[in-house]
Coordinates of C-alpha atoms and ligand atoms in Angstrom, one line a residue:
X1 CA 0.0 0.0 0.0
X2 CA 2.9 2.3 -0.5
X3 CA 2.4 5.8 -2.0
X4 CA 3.4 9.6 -1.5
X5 CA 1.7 9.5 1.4
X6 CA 3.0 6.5 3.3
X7 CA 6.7 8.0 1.8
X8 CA 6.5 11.6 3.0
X9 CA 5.6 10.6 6.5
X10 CA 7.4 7.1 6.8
X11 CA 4.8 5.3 8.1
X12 CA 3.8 1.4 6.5
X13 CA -0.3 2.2 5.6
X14 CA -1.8 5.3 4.4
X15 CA -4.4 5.1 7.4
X16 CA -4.5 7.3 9.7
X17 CA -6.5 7.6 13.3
X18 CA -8.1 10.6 13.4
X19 CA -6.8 13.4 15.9
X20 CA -10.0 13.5 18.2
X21 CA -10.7 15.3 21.4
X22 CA -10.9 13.1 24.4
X23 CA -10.9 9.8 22.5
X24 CA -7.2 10.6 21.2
X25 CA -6.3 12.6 24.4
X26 CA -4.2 9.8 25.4
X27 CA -0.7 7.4 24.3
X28 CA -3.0 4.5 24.4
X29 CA -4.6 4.9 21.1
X30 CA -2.2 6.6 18.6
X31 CA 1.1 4.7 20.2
X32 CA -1.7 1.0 18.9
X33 CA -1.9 2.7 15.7
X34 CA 1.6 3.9 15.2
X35 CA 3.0 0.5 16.1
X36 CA 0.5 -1.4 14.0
X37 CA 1.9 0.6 10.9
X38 CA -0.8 3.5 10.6
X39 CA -0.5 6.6 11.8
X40 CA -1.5 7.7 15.5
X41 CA -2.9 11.3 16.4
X42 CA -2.4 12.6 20.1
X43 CA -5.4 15.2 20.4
X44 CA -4.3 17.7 22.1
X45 CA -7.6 20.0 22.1
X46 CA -8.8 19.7 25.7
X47 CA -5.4 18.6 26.9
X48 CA -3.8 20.9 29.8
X49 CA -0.2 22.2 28.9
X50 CA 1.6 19.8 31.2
X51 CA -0.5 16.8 30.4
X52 CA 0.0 17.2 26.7
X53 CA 3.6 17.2 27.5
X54 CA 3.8 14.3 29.7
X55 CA 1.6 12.5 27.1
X56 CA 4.1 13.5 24.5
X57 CA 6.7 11.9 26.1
X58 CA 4.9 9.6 27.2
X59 CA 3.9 8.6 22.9
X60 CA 7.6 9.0 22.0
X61 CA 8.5 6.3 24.6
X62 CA 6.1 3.8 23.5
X63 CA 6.6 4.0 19.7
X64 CA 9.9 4.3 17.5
X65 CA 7.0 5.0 14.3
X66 CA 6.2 7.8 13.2
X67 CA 2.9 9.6 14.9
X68 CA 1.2 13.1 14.7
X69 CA -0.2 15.6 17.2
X70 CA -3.3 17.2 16.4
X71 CA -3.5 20.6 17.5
X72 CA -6.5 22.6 17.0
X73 CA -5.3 26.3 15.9
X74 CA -8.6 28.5 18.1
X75 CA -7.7 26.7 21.3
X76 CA -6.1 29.5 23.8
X77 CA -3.1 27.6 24.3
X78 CA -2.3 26.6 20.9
X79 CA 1.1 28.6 20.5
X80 CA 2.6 27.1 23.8
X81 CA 1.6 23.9 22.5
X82 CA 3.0 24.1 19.0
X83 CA 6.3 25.2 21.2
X84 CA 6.1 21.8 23.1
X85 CA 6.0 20.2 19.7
X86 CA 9.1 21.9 19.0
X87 CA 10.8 20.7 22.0
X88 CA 9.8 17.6 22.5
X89 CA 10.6 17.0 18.2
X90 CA 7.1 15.6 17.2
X91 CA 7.8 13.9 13.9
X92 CA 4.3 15.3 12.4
X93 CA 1.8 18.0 13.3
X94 CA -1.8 18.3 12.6
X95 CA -3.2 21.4 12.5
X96 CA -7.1 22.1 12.2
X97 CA -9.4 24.9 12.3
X98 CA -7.5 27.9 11.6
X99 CA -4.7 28.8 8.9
X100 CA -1.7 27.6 7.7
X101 CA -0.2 31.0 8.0
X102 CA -0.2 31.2 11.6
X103 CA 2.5 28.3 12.4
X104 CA 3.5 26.8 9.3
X105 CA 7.2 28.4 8.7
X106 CA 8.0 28.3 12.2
X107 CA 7.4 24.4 12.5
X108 CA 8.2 23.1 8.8
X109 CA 11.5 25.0 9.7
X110 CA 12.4 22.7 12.9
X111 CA 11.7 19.8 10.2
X112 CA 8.6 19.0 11.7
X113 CA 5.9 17.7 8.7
X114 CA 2.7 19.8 8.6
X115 CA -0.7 18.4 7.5
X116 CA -3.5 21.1 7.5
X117 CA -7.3 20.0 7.7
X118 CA -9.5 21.9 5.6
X119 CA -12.9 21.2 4.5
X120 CA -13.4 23.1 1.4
X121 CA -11.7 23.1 -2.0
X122 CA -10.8 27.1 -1.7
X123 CA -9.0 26.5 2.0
X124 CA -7.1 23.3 0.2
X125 CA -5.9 25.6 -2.7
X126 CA -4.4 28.4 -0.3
X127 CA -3.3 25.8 2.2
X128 CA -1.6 23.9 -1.0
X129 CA -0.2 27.1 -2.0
X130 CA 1.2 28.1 1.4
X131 CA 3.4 25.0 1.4
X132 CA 1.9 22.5 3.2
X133 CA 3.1 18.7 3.5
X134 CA 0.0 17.2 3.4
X135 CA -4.1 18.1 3.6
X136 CA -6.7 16.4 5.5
X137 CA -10.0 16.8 3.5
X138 CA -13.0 16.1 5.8
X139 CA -16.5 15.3 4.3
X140 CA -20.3 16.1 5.6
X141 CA -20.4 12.8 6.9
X142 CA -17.8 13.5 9.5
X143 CA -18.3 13.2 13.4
X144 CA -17.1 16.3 15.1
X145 CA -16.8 19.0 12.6
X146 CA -17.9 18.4 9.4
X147 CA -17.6 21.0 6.2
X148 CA -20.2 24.0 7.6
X149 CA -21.1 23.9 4.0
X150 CA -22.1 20.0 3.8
X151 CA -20.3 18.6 1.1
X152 CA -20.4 15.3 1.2
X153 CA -16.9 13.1 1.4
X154 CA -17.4 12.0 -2.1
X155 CA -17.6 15.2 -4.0
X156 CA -15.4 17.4 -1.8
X157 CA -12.5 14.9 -2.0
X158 CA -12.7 14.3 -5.7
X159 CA -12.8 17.9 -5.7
X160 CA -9.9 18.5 -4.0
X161 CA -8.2 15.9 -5.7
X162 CA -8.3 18.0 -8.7
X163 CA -8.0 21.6 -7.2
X164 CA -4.9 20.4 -5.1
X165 CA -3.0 17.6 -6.8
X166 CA 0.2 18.6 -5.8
X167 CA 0.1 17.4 -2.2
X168 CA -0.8 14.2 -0.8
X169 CA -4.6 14.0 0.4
X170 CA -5.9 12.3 3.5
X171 CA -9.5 11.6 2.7
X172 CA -12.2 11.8 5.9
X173 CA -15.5 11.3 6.7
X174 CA -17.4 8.0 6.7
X175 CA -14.7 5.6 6.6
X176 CA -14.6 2.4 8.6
X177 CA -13.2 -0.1 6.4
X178 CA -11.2 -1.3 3.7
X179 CA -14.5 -0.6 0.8
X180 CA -14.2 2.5 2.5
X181 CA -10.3 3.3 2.2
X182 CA -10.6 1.8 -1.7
X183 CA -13.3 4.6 -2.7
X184 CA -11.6 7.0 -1.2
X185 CA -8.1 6.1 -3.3
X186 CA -10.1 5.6 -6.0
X187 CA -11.6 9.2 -6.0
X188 CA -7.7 10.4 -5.9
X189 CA -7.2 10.4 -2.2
X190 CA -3.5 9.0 -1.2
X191 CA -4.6 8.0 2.4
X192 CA -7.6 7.8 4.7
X193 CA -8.5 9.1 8.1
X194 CA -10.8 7.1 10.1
X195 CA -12.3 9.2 13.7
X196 CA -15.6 7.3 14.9
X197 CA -14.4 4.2 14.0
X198 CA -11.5 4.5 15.8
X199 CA -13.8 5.8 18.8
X200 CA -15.0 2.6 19.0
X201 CA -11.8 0.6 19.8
X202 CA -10.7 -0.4 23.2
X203 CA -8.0 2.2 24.0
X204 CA -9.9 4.9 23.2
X205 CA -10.2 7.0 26.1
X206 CA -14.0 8.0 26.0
X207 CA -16.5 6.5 28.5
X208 CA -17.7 3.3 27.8
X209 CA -21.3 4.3 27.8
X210 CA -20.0 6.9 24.9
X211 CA -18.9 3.5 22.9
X212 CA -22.0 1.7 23.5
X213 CA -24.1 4.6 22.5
X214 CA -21.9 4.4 19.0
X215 CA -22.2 0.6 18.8
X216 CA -25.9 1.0 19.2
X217 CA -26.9 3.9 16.1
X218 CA -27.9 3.0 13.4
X219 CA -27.0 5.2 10.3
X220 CA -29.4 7.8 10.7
X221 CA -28.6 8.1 14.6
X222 CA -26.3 11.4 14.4
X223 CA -27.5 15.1 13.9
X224 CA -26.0 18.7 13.5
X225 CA -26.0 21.0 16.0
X226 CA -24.9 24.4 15.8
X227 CA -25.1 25.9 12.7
X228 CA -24.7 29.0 13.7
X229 CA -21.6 28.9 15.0
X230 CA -20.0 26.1 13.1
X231 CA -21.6 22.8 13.2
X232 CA -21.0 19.6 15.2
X233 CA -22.2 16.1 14.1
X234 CA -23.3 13.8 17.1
X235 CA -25.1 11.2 18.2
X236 CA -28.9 12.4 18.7
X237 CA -29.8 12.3 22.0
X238 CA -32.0 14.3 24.8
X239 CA -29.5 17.4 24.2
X240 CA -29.7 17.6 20.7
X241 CA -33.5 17.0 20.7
X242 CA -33.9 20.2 23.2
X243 CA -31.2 22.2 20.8
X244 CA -32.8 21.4 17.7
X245 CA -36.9 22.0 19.1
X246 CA -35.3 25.6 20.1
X247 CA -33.9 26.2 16.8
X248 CA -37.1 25.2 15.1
X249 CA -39.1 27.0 16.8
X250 CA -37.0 30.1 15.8
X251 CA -34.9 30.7 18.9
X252 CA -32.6 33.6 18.5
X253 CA -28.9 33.2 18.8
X254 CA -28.1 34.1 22.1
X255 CA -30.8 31.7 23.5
X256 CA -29.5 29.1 21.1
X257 CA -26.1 29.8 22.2
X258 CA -26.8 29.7 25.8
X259 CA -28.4 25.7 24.9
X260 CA -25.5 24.6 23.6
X261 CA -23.0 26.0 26.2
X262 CA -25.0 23.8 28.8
X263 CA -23.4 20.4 27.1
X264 CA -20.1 19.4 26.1
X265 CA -18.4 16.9 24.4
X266 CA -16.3 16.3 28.3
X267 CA -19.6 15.3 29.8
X268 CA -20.2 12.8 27.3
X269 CA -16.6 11.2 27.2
X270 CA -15.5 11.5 30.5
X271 CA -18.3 12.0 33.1
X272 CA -20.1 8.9 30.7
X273 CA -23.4 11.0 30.4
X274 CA -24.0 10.4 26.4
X275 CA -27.6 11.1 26.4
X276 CA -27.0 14.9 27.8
X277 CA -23.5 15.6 26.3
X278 CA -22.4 15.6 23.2
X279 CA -21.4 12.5 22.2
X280 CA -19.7 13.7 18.9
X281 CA -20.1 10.9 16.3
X282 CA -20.3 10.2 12.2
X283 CA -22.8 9.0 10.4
X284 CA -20.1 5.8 10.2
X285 CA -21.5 5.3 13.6
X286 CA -24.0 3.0 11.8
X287 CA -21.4 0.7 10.2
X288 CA -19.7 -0.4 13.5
X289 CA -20.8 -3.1 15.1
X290 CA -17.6 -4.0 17.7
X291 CA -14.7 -2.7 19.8
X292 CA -11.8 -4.5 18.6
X293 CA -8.2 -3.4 20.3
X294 CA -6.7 -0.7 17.5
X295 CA -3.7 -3.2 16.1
X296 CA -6.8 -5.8 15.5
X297 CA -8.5 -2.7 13.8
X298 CA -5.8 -1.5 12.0
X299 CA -4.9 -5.2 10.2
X300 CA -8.2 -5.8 10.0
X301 CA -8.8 -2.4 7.2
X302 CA -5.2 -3.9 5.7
X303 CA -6.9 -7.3 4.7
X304 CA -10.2 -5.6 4.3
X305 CA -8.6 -3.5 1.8
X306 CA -7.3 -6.4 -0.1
X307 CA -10.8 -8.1 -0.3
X308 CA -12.0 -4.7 -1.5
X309 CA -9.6 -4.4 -4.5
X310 CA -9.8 -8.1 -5.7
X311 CA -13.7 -7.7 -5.8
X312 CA -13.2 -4.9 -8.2
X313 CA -10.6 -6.4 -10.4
X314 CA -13.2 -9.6 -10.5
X315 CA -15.5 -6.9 -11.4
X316 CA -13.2 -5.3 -14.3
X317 CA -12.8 -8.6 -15.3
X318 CA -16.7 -9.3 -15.7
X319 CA -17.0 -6.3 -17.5
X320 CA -14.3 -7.2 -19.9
X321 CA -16.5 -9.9 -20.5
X322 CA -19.4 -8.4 -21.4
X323 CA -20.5 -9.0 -18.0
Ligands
LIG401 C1 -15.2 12.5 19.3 C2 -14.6 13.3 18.2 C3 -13.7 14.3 18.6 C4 -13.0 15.0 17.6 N1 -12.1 15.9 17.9 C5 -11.4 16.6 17.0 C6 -10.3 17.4 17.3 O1 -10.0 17.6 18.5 N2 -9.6 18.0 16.3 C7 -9.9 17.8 15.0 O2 -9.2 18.4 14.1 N3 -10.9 17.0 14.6 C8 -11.6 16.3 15.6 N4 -12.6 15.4 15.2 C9 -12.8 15.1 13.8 C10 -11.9 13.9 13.4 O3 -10.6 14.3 13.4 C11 -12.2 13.4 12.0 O4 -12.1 14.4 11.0 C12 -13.6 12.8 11.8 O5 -13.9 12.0 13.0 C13 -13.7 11.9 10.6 O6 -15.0 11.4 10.3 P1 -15.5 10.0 10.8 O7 -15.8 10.2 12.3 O8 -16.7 9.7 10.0 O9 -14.4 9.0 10.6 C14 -13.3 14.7 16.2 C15 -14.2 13.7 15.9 C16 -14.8 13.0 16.9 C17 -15.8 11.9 16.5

């Protein structure tokens, strides 16, 4: 499975665990990944300073392969955390919601990789332009924060296949396994990123009651809430029902802002309250159906891949035929 991708950043599959807040917050599940020959994400968006650092560390010691931090550019903290990165010489960085221009040069210049997320073709161009090593392109589909404009994972990475084909493209949203990781090559994407389904593994660090809520939707079990001020996909629930009757019956902003401060992603994955949090999720919710350990996962999408790809030569082969 070797391509631009798995050469730029070294790693042995173009799969990579999604950076995700909470679930990733840990060494547990990106130092499985990185060791099973994908490549691991350390969240650090609602990490304290100092626990970022120790989990750093922490990462480094239990993996010689290469892994990523994922650091979300809004958070407060973000430039003392891209200094840690510096220090501590993290192999890759992640950067998400904000632009490239704030922290690229400073980082690509300590030899660190950059891989921006974006989530339209416009933000791939400029992020292309400004030098990038590598885009994340994350589809409607999504769990956390999908496109605000809802493009789904099939046209906006085909579109950014085309708009950005100088860089290698990590394709996201809606992919749990290896049909999955083949459409997305197969639409020009050079590597996939995989968040809920990596949610649902055994060292990921949300609340079991979080995982069993995933293992239990069905496809049509997550929602969007928040338009207004950038939206979240999640699993529905007795918040999102409350959000969403206030925003139908015409709630103004502030009222609608107020709702949505009252739950939070923490209450779902740590305090293990799913129903009133916000138990971020992706449609792929509904194609999950265990919680393997993340190596079982992570061969498991290899082989899957390979069962993928010789279904579809059979099917070339049919259609040689005259089917
Ligand atoms: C629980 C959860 C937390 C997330 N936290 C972050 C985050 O901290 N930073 C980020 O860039 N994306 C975050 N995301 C988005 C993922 O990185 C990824 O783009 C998304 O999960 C891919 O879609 P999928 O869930 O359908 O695989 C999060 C997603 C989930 C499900």
């Amino acid at each position: 499975m070797g391509n631009r991708f798995t050469e730029r950043f070294g790693v042995s599959h173009p799969i990579v665990q999604a950076g995700m807040s909470w679930a990733s917050s840990n060494v547990a599940l990106p130092a499985a990944v990185s060791n099973a020959g994908g490549l691991g994400v350390l969240a650090a968006g609602p990490m304290f300073v100092d626990d970022f650092r120790e989990a750093l560390r922490g990462l480094k010691s239990e993996t010689s392969a290469p892994f990523a931090v994922n650091v979300p550019l809004y958070r407060p903290q973000a430039d003392e955390i891209l200094d840690i990165v510096l220090e501590e010489n993290a192999p890759i960085l992640i950067a998400s919601q904000g632009g490239p221009g704030k922290y690229l040069k400073r980082i690509q210049s300590a030899s660190v990789k950059c891989i921006h997320v974006v989530a339209s073709e416009r933000h791939a161009k400029k992020a292309m332009e400004a030098g990038v090593d590598g885009l994340i392109v994350v589809g409607a589909e999504a769990g956390g924060h999908p496109p605000p404009a809802q493009v789904s994972t099939f046209v906006l990475v085909r579109a950014v296949a085309l708009a950005a084909p100088d860089v290698p493209l990590i394709a996201g949203g809606g992919i749990v396994d290896g049909a999955g990781i083949v459409a997305a090559l197969a639409l020009g994407a050079d590597a996939v990123q995989l968040g809920t389904r990596y949610l649902a593994t055994r060292e990921s660090r949300v609340h079991e009651a979080y995982k069993q809520a995933v293992l239990h939707a069905g496809v049509e079990d997550t929602t969007l809430v928040g338009k207004a001020f950038g939206p979240i996909r999640m699993l529905k629930n007795t918040f999102s029902e409350r959000y969403l009757e206030a925003e139908a019956a015409g709630a103004d902003q502030e009222v609608l802002l107020s709702i949505f401060k009252e739950s939070s992603l923490k209450l779902a994955a740590l305090d293990g309250d799913p129903d009133n949090g916000k138990p971020e999720a992706g449609q792929s919710a509904g194609l999950i159906k265990d919680l393997p350990s993340a190596e079982e996962l992570t061969g498991r999408l290899i082989d899957e891949y390979s069962l993928a790809l010789a279904r579809l030569s059979e099917l070339s082969v049919s259609l040689k035929g005259g089917l």
